[in-house]
Short mmCIF file of C-alpha atoms in Angstrom, two decimals:
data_model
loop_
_atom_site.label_atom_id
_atom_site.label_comp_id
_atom_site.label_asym_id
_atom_site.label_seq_id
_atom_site.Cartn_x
_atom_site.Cartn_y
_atom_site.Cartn_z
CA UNK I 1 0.00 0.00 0.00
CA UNK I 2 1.20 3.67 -0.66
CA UNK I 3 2.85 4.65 2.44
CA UNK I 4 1.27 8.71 1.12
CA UNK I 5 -2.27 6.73 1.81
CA UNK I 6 -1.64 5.56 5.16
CA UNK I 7 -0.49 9.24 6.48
CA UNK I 8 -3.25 10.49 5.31
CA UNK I 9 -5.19 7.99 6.94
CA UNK I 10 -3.46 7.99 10.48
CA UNK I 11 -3.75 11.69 9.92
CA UNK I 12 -7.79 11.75 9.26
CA UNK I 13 -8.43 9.41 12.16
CA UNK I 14 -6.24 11.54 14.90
CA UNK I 15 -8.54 14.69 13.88
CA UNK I 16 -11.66 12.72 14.29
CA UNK I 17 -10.35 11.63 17.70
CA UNK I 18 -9.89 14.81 18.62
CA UNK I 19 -13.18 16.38 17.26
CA UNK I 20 -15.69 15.84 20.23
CA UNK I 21 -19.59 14.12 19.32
CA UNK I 22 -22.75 14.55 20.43
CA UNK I 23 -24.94 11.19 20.72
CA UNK I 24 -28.99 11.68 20.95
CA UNK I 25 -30.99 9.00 22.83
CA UNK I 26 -34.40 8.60 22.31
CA UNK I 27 -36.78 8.87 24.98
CA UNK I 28 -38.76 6.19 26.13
CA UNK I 29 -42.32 6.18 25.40
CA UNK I 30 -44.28 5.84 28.88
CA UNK I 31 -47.40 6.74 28.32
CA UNK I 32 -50.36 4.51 29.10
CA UNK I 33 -51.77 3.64 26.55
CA UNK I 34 -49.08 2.93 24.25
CA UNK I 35 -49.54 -0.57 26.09
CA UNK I 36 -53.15 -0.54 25.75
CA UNK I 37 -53.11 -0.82 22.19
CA UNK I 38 -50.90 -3.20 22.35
CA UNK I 39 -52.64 -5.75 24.07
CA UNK I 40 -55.64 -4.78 22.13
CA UNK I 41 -53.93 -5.53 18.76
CA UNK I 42 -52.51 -8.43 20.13
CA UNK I 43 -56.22 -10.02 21.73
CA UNK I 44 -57.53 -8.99 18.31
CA UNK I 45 -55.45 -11.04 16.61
CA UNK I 46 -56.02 -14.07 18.58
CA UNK I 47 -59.38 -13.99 18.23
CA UNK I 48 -58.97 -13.75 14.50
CA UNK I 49 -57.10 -16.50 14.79
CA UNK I 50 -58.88 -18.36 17.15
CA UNK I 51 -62.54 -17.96 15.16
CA UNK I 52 -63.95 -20.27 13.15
CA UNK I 53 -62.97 -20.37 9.00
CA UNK I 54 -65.95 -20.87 6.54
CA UNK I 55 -65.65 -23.66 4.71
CA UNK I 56 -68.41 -25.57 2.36
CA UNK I 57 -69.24 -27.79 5.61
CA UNK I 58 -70.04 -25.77 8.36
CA UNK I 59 -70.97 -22.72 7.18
CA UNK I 60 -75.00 -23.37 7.12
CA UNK I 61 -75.05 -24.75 10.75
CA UNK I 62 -73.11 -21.46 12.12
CA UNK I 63 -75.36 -19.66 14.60
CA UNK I 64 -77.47 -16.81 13.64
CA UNK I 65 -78.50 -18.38 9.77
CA UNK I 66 -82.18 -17.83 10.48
CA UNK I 67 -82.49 -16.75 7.21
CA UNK I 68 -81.01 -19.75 5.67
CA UNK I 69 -83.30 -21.96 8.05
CA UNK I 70 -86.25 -20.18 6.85
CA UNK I 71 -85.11 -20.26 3.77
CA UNK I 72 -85.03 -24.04 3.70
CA UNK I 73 -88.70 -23.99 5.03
CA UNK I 74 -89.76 -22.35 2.22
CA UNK I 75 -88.49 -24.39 -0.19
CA UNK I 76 -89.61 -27.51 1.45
CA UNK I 77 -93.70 -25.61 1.20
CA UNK I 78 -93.24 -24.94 -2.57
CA UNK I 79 -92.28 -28.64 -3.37
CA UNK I 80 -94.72 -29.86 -1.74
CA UNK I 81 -97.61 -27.40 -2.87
CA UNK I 82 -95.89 -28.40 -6.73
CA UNK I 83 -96.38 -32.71 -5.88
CA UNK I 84 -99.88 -31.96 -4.57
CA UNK I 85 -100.87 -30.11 -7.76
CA UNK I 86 -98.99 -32.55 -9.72
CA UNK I 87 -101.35 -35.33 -8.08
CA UNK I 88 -98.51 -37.05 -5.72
CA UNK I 89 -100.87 -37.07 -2.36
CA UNK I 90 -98.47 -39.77 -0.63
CA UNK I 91 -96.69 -38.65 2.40
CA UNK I 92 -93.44 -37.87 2.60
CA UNK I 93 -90.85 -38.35 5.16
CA UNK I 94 -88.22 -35.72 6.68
CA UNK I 95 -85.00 -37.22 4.93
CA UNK I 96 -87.12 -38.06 1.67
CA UNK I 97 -88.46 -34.15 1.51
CA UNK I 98 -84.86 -33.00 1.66
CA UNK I 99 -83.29 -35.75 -0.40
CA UNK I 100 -86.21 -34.52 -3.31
CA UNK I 101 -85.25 -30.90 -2.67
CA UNK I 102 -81.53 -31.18 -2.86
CA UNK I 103 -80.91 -30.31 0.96
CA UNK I 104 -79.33 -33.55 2.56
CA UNK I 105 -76.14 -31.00 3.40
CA UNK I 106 -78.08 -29.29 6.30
CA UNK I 107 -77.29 -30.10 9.60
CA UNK I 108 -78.85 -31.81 12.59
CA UNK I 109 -79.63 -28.63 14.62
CA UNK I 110 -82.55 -27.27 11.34
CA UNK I 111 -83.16 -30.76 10.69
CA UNK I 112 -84.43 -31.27 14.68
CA UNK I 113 -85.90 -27.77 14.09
CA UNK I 114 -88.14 -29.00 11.24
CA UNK I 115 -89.24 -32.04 12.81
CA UNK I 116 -90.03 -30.00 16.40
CA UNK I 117 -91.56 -27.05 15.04
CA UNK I 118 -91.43 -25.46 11.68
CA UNK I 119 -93.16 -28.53 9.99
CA UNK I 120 -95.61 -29.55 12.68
CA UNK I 121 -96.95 -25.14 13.14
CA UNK I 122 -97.04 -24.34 9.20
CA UNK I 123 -100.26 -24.37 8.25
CA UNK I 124 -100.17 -25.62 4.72
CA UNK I 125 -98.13 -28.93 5.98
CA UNK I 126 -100.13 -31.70 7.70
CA UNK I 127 -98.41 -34.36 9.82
CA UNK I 128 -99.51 -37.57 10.00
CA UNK I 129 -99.51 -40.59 12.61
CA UNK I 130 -96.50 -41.83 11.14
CA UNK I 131 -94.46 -39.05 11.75
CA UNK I 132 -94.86 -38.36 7.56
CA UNK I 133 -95.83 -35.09 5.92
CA UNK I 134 -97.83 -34.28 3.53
CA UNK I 135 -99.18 -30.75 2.18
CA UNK I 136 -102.18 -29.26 3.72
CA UNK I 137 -104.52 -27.16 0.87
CA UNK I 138 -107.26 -24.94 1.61
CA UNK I 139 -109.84 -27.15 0.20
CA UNK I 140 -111.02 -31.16 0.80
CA UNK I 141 -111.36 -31.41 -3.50
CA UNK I 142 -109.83 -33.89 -5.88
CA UNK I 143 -111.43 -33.69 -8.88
CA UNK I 144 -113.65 -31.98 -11.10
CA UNK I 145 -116.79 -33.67 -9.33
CA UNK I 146 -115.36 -32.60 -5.98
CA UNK I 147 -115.20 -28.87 -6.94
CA UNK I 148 -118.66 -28.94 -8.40
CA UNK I 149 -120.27 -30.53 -5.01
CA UNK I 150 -118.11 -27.84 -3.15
CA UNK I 151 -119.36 -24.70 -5.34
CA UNK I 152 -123.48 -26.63 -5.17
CA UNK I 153 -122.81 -26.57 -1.18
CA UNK I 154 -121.28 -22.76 -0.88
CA UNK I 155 -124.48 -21.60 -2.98
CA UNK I 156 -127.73 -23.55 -1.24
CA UNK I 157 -125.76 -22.23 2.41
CA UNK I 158 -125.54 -19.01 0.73
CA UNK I 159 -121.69 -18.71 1.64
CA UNK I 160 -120.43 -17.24 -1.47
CA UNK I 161 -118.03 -18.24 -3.81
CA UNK I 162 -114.48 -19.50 -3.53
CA UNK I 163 -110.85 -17.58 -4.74
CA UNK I 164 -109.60 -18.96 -7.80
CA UNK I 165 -106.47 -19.19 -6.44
CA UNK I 166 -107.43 -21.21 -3.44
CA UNK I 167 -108.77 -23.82 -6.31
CA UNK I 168 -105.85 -23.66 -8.11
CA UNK I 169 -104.13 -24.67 -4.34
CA UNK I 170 -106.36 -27.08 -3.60
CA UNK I 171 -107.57 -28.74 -7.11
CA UNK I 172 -104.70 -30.81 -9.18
CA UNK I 173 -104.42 -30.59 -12.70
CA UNK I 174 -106.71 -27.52 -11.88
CA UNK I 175 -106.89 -26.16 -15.44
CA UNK I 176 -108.39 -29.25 -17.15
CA UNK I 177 -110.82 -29.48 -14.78
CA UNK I 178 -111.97 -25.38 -15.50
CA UNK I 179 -112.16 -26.49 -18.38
CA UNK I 180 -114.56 -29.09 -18.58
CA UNK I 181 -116.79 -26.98 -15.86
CA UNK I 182 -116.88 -24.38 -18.13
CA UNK I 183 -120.64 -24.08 -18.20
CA UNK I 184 -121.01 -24.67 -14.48
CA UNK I 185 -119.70 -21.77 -13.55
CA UNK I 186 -119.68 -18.19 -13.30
CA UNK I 187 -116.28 -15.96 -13.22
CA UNK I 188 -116.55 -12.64 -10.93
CA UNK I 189 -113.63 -10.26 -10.77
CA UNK I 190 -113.78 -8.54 -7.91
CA UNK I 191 -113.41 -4.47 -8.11
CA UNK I 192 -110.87 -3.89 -4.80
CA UNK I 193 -107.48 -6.49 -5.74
CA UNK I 194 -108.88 -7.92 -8.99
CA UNK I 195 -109.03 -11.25 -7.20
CA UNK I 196 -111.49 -13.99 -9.44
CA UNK I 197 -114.04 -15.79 -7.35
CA UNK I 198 -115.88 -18.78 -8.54
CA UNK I 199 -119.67 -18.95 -8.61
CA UNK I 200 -121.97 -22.06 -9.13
CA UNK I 201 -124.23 -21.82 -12.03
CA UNK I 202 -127.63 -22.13 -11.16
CA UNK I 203 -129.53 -22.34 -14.31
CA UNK I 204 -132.94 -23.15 -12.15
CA UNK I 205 -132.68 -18.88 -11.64
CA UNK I 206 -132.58 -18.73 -15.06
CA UNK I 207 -135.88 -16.71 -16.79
CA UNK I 208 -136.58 -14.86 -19.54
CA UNK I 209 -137.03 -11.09 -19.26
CA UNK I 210 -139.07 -9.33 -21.59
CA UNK I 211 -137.45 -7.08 -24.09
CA UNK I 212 -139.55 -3.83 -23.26
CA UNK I 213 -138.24 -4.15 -19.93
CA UNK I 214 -135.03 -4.33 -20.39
CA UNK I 215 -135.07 -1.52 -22.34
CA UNK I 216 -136.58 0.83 -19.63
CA UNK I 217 -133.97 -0.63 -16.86
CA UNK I 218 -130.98 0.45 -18.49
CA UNK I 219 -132.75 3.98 -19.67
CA UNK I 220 -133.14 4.73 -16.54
CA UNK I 221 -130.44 6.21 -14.48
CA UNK I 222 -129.31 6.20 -10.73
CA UNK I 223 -126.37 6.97 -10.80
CA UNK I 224 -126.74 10.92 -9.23
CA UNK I 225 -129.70 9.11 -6.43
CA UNK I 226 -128.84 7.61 -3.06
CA UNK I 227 -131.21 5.29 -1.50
CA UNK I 228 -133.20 7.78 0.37
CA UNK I 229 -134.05 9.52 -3.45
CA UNK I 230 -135.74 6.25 -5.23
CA UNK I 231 -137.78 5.83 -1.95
CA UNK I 232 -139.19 9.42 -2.16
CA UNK I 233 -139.71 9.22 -5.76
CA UNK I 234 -141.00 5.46 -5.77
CA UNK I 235 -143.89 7.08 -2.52
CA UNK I 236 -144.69 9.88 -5.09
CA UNK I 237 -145.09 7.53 -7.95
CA UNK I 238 -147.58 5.40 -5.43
CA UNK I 239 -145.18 2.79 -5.06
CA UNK I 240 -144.07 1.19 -1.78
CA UNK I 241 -140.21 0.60 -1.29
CA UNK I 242 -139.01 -2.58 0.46
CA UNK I 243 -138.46 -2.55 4.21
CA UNK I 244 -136.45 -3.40 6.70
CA UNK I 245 -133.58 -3.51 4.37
CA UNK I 246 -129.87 -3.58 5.28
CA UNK I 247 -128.67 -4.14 8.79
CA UNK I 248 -130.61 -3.11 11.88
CA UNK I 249 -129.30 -0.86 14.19
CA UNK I 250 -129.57 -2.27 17.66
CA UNK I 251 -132.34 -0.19 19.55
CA UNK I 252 -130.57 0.88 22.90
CA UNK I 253 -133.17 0.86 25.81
CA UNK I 254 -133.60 4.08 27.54
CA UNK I 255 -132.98 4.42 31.32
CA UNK I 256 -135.94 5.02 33.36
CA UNK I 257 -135.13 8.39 35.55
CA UNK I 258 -135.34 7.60 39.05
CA UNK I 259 -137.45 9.15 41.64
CA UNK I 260 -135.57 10.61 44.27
CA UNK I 261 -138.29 10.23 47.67
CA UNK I 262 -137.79 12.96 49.91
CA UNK I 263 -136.92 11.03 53.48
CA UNK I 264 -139.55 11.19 56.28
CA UNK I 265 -137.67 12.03 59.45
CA UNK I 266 -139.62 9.97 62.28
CA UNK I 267 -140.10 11.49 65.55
CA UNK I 268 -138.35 10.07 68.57
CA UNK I 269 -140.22 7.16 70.34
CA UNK I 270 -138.54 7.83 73.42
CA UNK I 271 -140.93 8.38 76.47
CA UNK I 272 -143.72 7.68 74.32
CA UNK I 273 -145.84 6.83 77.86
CA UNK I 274 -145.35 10.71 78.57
CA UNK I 275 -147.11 11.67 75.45
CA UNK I 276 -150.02 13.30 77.70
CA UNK I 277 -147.91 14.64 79.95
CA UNK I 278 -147.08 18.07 79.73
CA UNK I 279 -144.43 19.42 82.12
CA UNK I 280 -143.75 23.16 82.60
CA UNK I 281 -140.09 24.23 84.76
CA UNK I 282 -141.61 27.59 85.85
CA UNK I 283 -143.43 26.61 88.79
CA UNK I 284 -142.16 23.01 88.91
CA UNK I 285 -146.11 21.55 87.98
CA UNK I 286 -146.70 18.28 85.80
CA UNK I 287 -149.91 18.52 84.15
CA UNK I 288 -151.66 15.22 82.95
CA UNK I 289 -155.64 15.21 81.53
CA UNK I 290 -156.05 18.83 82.47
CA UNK I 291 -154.68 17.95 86.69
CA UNK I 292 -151.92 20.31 87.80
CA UNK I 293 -149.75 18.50 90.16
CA UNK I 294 -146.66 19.83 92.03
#
């Protein structure tokens, strides 16, 4: 090595000897909650850590899937609604419902669930002896002779018709049987959902309305008249309205008013045996049948 190099280096490092320095030592930090955050990050982790990972298996029996368990209830009501309008009115067990709906991957907990309560409270499943389901519709019908006898039934008790859509429930292969009781019944729309309600046909009403008639109902208009109107104008015409129509109001019973009786005060019946005895202080004298006696 140049022996010019190594002055100059023997050189440098004497001045830097001599050249006093200044070290700076951080301060420690001792503040609370420096610490605090610390063991908060660090708890935080291990609960990340220690929680449970979703995975394909567990994930539908975690706590808190109410939806999903609802969820499955539903779709175990629409597959059975679909077999019972399809015709298939066997029952059904638990595992058979969910092997036909693709849910054997559910887990004991909604399975016990749907045996304990969802399936035995819904109202459109029926349970039977066997421990079997099987759906419940709104209506006892299974054929096209079935719906007729139900509509001839709701018409002599004067209950009405019956919701389409309950028939289409209740009735399988609903639409060919429509359609052979075409001419047995009547189709009203009703004005407030535009809900269509099924009448039976009684063609006994039928009768034949003369022409004439018919031509002076629908020339004459009500439409601007309330009720209380046609009655005047049917009186002045000489023509007595119907009564007693619509509902009765209930007649309340008026209170009879009570008579207050003003109260007798009764005289004392002490010394009633002095009645006739009449006694005077001045002169210290009783007096009894006109005698004075002192």
């Amino acid at each position: 090595m140049d022996p010019a190099l190594l002055r100059e280096r023997e050189a440098f490092r004497k001045k830097a000897l001599a050249t006093p320095s200044v070290e700076f030592k951080k301060k420690k930090d001792e503040s609370p909650y420096k610490d605090d955050t610390k063991k908060k990050s660090k708890s935080s982790v291990s609960s990340v850590s220690s929680a449970p990972k979703l995975d394909a298996t567990n994930y539908k029996t975690m706590a808190g899937s109410s939806s999903y368990r609802f969820g499955v209830l539903a779709r175990i009501v629409r597959h059975m609604k679909a077999r019972h309008q399809e015709g298939d009115d066997h029952p059904l067990s638990l595992d058979e419902i969910l092997d036909e709906t693709n849910q054997l991957d559910v887990g004991s907990k909604i399975k016990q669930w749907l045996q304990t309560e969802a399936l035995q409270n819904n109202p459109k499943i029926e349970c039977s002896q066997d421990g079997k389901y099987i759906f419940k519709p709104v209506y006892k019908i299974k054929d096209k002779k079935s719906l007729l006898r139900l509509l001839k039934q709701q018409d002599l008790k004067g209950l009405g018709g019956i919701f389409l859509e309950d028939v289409q429930e209740s009735l399988p292969h609903c639409e060919r049987a429509l359609k052979h009781l075409a001419q047995e019944i009547l189709y009203i729309t009703r004005p407030t959902d535009k809900k269509k309600i099924l009448f039976y046909n009684d063609k006994t009403a039928n009768f034949d309305v003369d022409e004439e008639f018919v031509k002076l109902w629908r020339a004459t208009a009500v439409d601007a008249m309330d009720d209380a109107k046609i009655e005047e104008y049917l009186e002045k015409q000489g023509i007595k309205s119907m009564q007693d129509h619509g509902p009765r109001k209930p007649i309340v019973p008026k209170r009879k008013k009570v008579t207050q009786k003003r109260r007798q005060f009764k005289k004392p019946r002490d010394n009633e045996h002095l009645a006739d005895v009449l006694e005077t202080y001045d002169d210290n004298t009783l007096t009894q049948k006109g005698v004075a006696i002192k």
